[in-house]
Tab-separated table of C-alpha atoms in Angstrom:
chain	number	residue	atom	x	y	z
A	578	UNK	CA	33.753	-16.064	28.626
A	579	UNK	CA	34.236	-19.718	29.626
A	580	UNK	CA	35.951	-20.975	32.771
A	581	UNK	CA	39.136	-23.048	32.500
A	582	UNK	CA	37.358	-26.295	33.408
A	583	UNK	CA	34.863	-25.788	30.611
A	584	UNK	CA	31.839	-26.221	32.885
A	585	UNK	CA	30.451	-22.684	32.999
A	586	UNK	CA	30.171	-19.849	30.484
A	587	UNK	CA	28.620	-16.389	30.506
A	588	UNK	CA	27.590	-13.859	27.871
A	589	UNK	CA	28.609	-10.353	28.949
A	590	UNK	CA	27.792	-6.903	27.633
A	591	UNK	CA	31.102	-5.521	26.314
A	592	UNK	CA	30.203	-1.950	27.260
A	593	UNK	CA	28.801	-2.355	30.753
A	594	UNK	CA	30.188	-5.745	31.794
A	595	UNK	CA	26.697	-6.839	32.793
A	596	UNK	CA	25.870	-10.548	32.477
A	597	UNK	CA	23.271	-11.155	29.775
A	598	UNK	CA	22.979	-14.905	30.241
A	599	UNK	CA	24.915	-17.912	31.523
A	600	UNK	CA	25.588	-21.438	30.323
A	601	UNK	CA	26.252	-24.625	32.234
A	602	UNK	CA	27.486	-27.821	30.621
A	603	UNK	CA	30.528	-29.454	29.040
A	604	UNK	CA	31.973	-26.669	26.951
A	605	UNK	CA	35.067	-26.732	24.801
A	606	UNK	CA	37.398	-24.325	26.621
A	607	UNK	CA	39.210	-22.103	26.021
A	608	UNK	CA	38.043	-22.032	22.381
A	609	UNK	CA	34.346	-22.018	23.197
A	610	UNK	CA	33.583	-18.607	21.746
A	611	UNK	CA	34.044	-19.139	18.020
A	612	UNK	CA	33.131	-15.862	16.385
A	613	UNK	CA	30.942	-12.812	16.127
A	614	UNK	CA	29.584	-10.749	13.245
A	615	UNK	CA	28.929	-7.068	12.612
A	616	UNK	CA	25.409	-7.724	13.915
A	617	UNK	CA	26.954	-8.826	17.262
A	618	UNK	CA	25.871	-12.397	16.723
A	619	UNK	CA	28.096	-15.287	17.748
A	620	UNK	CA	28.210	-18.936	18.676
A	621	UNK	CA	29.389	-20.919	21.658
A	622	UNK	CA	30.454	-24.476	20.847
A	623	UNK	CA	30.111	-27.274	23.384
A	624	UNK	CA	30.071	-31.050	23.090
A	625	UNK	CA	26.279	-31.195	23.288
A	626	UNK	CA	25.610	-28.625	20.574
A	627	UNK	CA	26.002	-25.037	19.430
A	628	UNK	CA	24.474	-22.009	21.139
A	629	UNK	CA	23.773	-19.041	18.862
A	630	UNK	CA	23.340	-15.721	20.608
A	631	UNK	CA	22.392	-12.212	19.549
A	632	UNK	CA	23.647	-9.380	21.732
A	633	UNK	CA	21.174	-6.994	20.112
A	634	UNK	CA	18.043	-8.958	20.982
A	635	UNK	CA	19.632	-10.757	23.954
A	636	UNK	CA	18.268	-14.049	22.711
A	637	UNK	CA	19.953	-17.470	22.648
A	638	UNK	CA	19.064	-20.431	20.421
A	639	UNK	CA	20.499	-23.900	21.045
A	640	UNK	CA	21.059	-26.335	18.171
A	641	UNK	CA	22.268	-29.946	18.178
A	642	UNK	CA	22.856	-30.789	14.485
A	643	UNK	CA	24.910	-33.916	15.301
A	644	UNK	CA	22.069	-35.423	17.314
A	645	UNK	CA	22.937	-36.954	20.664
A	646	UNK	CA	24.762	-35.680	23.720
A	647	UNK	CA	28.547	-35.414	23.502
A	648	UNK	CA	28.634	-35.764	19.688
A	649	UNK	CA	29.843	-32.286	18.668
A	650	UNK	CA	33.642	-32.036	18.266
A	651	UNK	CA	34.445	-28.617	16.758
A	652	UNK	CA	32.526	-25.759	15.147
A	653	UNK	CA	33.171	-22.595	13.142
A	654	UNK	CA	31.082	-19.550	12.303
A	655	UNK	CA	31.101	-17.453	9.108
A	656	UNK	CA	30.637	-13.818	10.052
A	657	UNK	CA	29.543	-12.631	6.613
A	658	UNK	CA	27.119	-15.405	5.660
A	659	UNK	CA	26.102	-16.406	9.207
A	660	UNK	CA	26.778	-20.014	8.252
A	661	UNK	CA	27.930	-22.549	10.875
A	662	UNK	CA	29.883	-25.762	10.315
A	663	UNK	CA	30.087	-28.478	12.979
A	664	UNK	CA	32.134	-31.677	12.863
A	665	UNK	CA	30.508	-34.656	14.585
A	666	UNK	CA	31.951	-37.698	16.331
A	667	UNK	CA	30.622	-39.982	13.554
A	668	UNK	CA	33.005	-38.299	11.084
A	669	UNK	CA	30.407	-36.140	9.353
A	670	UNK	CA	30.357	-32.378	8.827
A	671	UNK	CA	27.095	-30.466	9.010
A	672	UNK	CA	26.678	-26.944	7.622
A	673	UNK	CA	23.659	-25.038	8.900
A	674	UNK	CA	22.315	-21.527	9.402
A	675	UNK	CA	21.856	-19.544	12.593
A	676	UNK	CA	18.215	-20.667	12.495
A	677	UNK	CA	19.360	-24.283	12.880
A	678	UNK	CA	18.266	-25.427	9.406
A	679	UNK	CA	20.737	-27.873	7.836
A	680	UNK	CA	22.097	-26.674	4.487
A	681	UNK	CA	24.743	-29.308	3.664
A	682	UNK	CA	25.738	-32.702	5.040
A	683	UNK	CA	29.134	-34.305	4.339
A	684	UNK	CA	29.277	-37.890	5.687
A	685	UNK	CA	32.655	-39.529	6.354
A	686	UNK	CA	34.765	-36.461	5.601
A	687	UNK	CA	38.052	-38.321	6.225
A	688	UNK	CA	36.855	-41.805	5.266
A	689	UNK	CA	34.904	-44.471	7.090
A	690	UNK	CA	37.745	-45.505	9.422
A	691	UNK	CA	38.875	-42.024	10.472
A	692	UNK	CA	36.505	-39.877	12.500
A	693	UNK	CA	38.598	-37.322	14.350
A	694	UNK	CA	38.940	-33.598	13.637
A	695	UNK	CA	40.855	-30.963	15.565
A	696	UNK	CA	39.608	-27.749	13.919
A	697	UNK	CA	37.220	-26.430	11.290
A	698	UNK	CA	36.974	-23.059	9.535
A	699	UNK	CA	34.310	-21.456	7.341
A	700	UNK	CA	35.333	-18.800	4.812
A	701	UNK	CA	33.863	-15.313	5.306
A	702	UNK	CA	31.513	-15.712	2.324
A	703	UNK	CA	30.444	-19.161	3.544
A	704	UNK	CA	31.347	-20.869	0.259
A	705	UNK	CA	34.285	-22.916	1.558
A	706	UNK	CA	34.834	-25.083	4.641
A	707	UNK	CA	38.221	-26.464	5.706
A	708	UNK	CA	38.504	-29.314	8.221
A	709	UNK	CA	41.744	-30.311	9.966
A	710	UNK	CA	42.123	-33.995	10.816
A	711	UNK	CA	43.965	-35.482	13.756
A	712	UNK	CA	46.657	-36.846	11.411
A	713	UNK	CA	47.447	-33.447	9.820
A	714	UNK	CA	45.136	-33.842	6.823
A	715	UNK	CA	43.314	-30.744	5.558
A	716	UNK	CA	40.048	-31.262	3.680
A	717	UNK	CA	38.736	-28.370	1.580
A	718	UNK	CA	34.989	-28.519	0.877
A	719	UNK	CA	33.527	-26.201	-1.760
A	720	UNK	CA	29.965	-24.914	-1.603
A	721	UNK	CA	27.551	-25.258	-3.268
A	722	UNK	CA	29.336	-27.744	-5.578
A	723	UNK	CA	30.333	-29.945	-2.575
A	724	UNK	CA	33.646	-30.764	-4.264
A	725	UNK	CA	36.297	-32.122	-1.879
A	726	UNK	CA	40.102	-31.826	-1.946
A	727	UNK	CA	42.487	-33.410	0.565
A	728	UNK	CA	45.991	-32.163	1.471
A	729	UNK	CA	48.509	-33.526	3.954
A	730	UNK	CA	50.751	-31.379	6.161
A	731	UNK	CA	52.602	-33.663	8.617
A	732	UNK	CA	55.183	-30.978	9.440
A	733	UNK	CA	52.499	-28.932	11.206
A	734	UNK	CA	51.262	-31.680	13.513
A	735	UNK	CA	47.755	-31.641	14.948
A	736	UNK	CA	46.162	-28.314	14.021
A	737	UNK	CA	44.365	-26.781	16.979
A	738	UNK	CA	43.850	-23.334	15.508
A	739	UNK	CA	42.438	-22.727	12.025
A	740	UNK	CA	40.921	-19.508	10.684
A	741	UNK	CA	40.381	-17.689	7.395
A	742	UNK	CA	41.762	-14.237	6.732
A	743	UNK	CA	39.043	-11.555	6.562
A	744	UNK	CA	39.239	-11.534	2.745
A	745	UNK	CA	39.077	-15.347	2.567
A	746	UNK	CA	42.336	-15.677	0.593
A	747	UNK	CA	44.449	-17.377	3.260
A	748	UNK	CA	44.198	-19.720	6.228
A	749	UNK	CA	46.032	-19.309	9.503
A	750	UNK	CA	47.166	-22.610	11.043
A	751	UNK	CA	48.730	-23.303	14.426
A	752	UNK	CA	49.948	-26.865	14.968
A	753	UNK	CA	51.183	-28.692	18.040
A	754	UNK	CA	54.660	-29.074	16.513
A	755	UNK	CA	55.176	-25.330	16.681
A	756	UNK	CA	54.997	-22.618	14.092
A	757	UNK	CA	52.289	-20.404	12.661
A	758	UNK	CA	51.562	-21.233	9.022
A	759	UNK	CA	49.802	-19.174	6.366
A	760	UNK	CA	48.155	-21.510	3.863
A	761	UNK	CA	46.628	-20.911	0.429
A	762	UNK	CA	43.435	-23.017	0.135
A	763	UNK	CA	43.197	-22.464	-3.636
A	764	UNK	CA	46.590	-24.047	-4.328
A	765	UNK	CA	46.896	-26.198	-1.222
A	766	UNK	CA	50.347	-24.863	-0.353
A	767	UNK	CA	51.941	-23.116	2.602
A	768	UNK	CA	52.822	-19.506	1.759
A	769	UNK	CA	54.864	-18.821	4.877
A	770	UNK	CA	55.699	-20.536	8.140
A	771	UNK	CA	56.720	-18.513	11.162
A	772	UNK	CA	58.830	-20.689	13.498
A	773	UNK	CA	57.451	-19.939	16.939
A	774	UNK	CA	56.845	-22.495	19.695
A	775	UNK	CA	54.647	-22.820	22.730
A	776	UNK	CA	51.840	-20.650	21.346
A	777	UNK	CA	48.295	-21.654	22.235
A	778	UNK	CA	46.232	-19.380	19.998
A	779	UNK	CA	46.616	-17.386	16.787
A	780	UNK	CA	44.333	-14.759	15.253
A	781	UNK	CA	44.046	-12.338	12.352
A	782	UNK	CA	43.464	-8.668	13.046
A	783	UNK	CA	40.026	-7.387	12.021
A	784	UNK	CA	41.443	-5.688	8.904
A	785	UNK	CA	43.572	-8.717	8.032
A	786	UNK	CA	46.812	-6.733	8.039
A	787	UNK	CA	48.369	-8.332	11.118
A	788	UNK	CA	48.780	-11.735	12.753
A	789	UNK	CA	48.809	-12.376	16.487
A	790	UNK	CA	49.969	-15.457	18.376
A	791	UNK	CA	49.620	-15.919	22.106
A	792	UNK	CA	51.630	-18.250	24.316
A	793	UNK	CA	53.828	-17.115	27.162
A	794	UNK	CA	54.024	-13.816	25.321
A	795	UNK	CA	52.050	-12.002	22.622
A	796	UNK	CA	53.628	-12.000	19.154
A	797	UNK	CA	52.621	-9.775	16.258
A	798	UNK	CA	53.496	-9.736	12.551
A	799	UNK	CA	52.696	-7.268	9.786
A	800	UNK	CA	51.191	-9.184	6.862
A	801	UNK	CA	52.814	-6.886	4.296
A	802	UNK	CA	56.257	-8.171	5.292
A	803	UNK	CA	55.191	-11.741	6.062
A	804	UNK	CA	53.639	-12.346	2.636
A	805	UNK	CA	56.050	-10.128	0.682
A	806	UNK	CA	59.446	-10.399	2.399
A	807	UNK	CA	62.113	-7.893	1.412
A	808	UNK	CA	65.206	-9.353	-0.255
A	809	UNK	CA	68.440	-7.386	0.163
A	810	UNK	CA	71.575	-7.898	-1.941
A	811	UNK	CA	75.059	-6.579	-1.351
A	812	UNK	CA	76.181	-3.620	-3.441
A	813	UNK	CA	78.958	-4.157	-5.970
A	814	UNK	CA	80.633	-0.957	-4.838
A	815	UNK	CA	83.169	-1.539	-2.029
A	816	UNK	CA	82.518	0.214	1.242
A	817	UNK	CA	78.770	0.542	0.632
């Protein structure tokens, strides 16, 4: 958990509620807790680095792949591969393991004159990273080939929420212009856009069969009907 001001965070035992450890610093709240794996490992992103914790061993490791203080913008964690991606204030993206060892470095992801990013997501298998720019660009980075593709989605606005489906086939996007979008990273197209407004967060269910969005109220969609909508036609027989 992280407080609203983003100055204090704590790691709690989900079963007992006991505090395992605490953090003080300039955290990114309320999206500080990025993810956790089946091994109960997770990361906490803050502007000075990334803290990797293990609930099993109750150990915490702090990494600062971007270098100096205040240089870490956004991070994402791959549950399956335990691969972390962090976007830095100099416009670079660094992919590293939970041990802190750098695996890939992408300088100037959006070009030399554009350095901002609002969200980043790592696919479950760790072989694809998607970065959302402040001007609605989406950059898809393939690993290990390091190929790069750029797509533009101005209708979404600034993307503050970006996450892969559990099977890695789709991306969930939540922009500041309203609407939850389901995006296909292979084709670079939006599969479906759900016109909701005022939502602050969006998540997949663990099995990937439902979508949730949270604003003033909690919204839920069944993926079976979202991705495969039913089309009804009128019968030719009168009165039916």
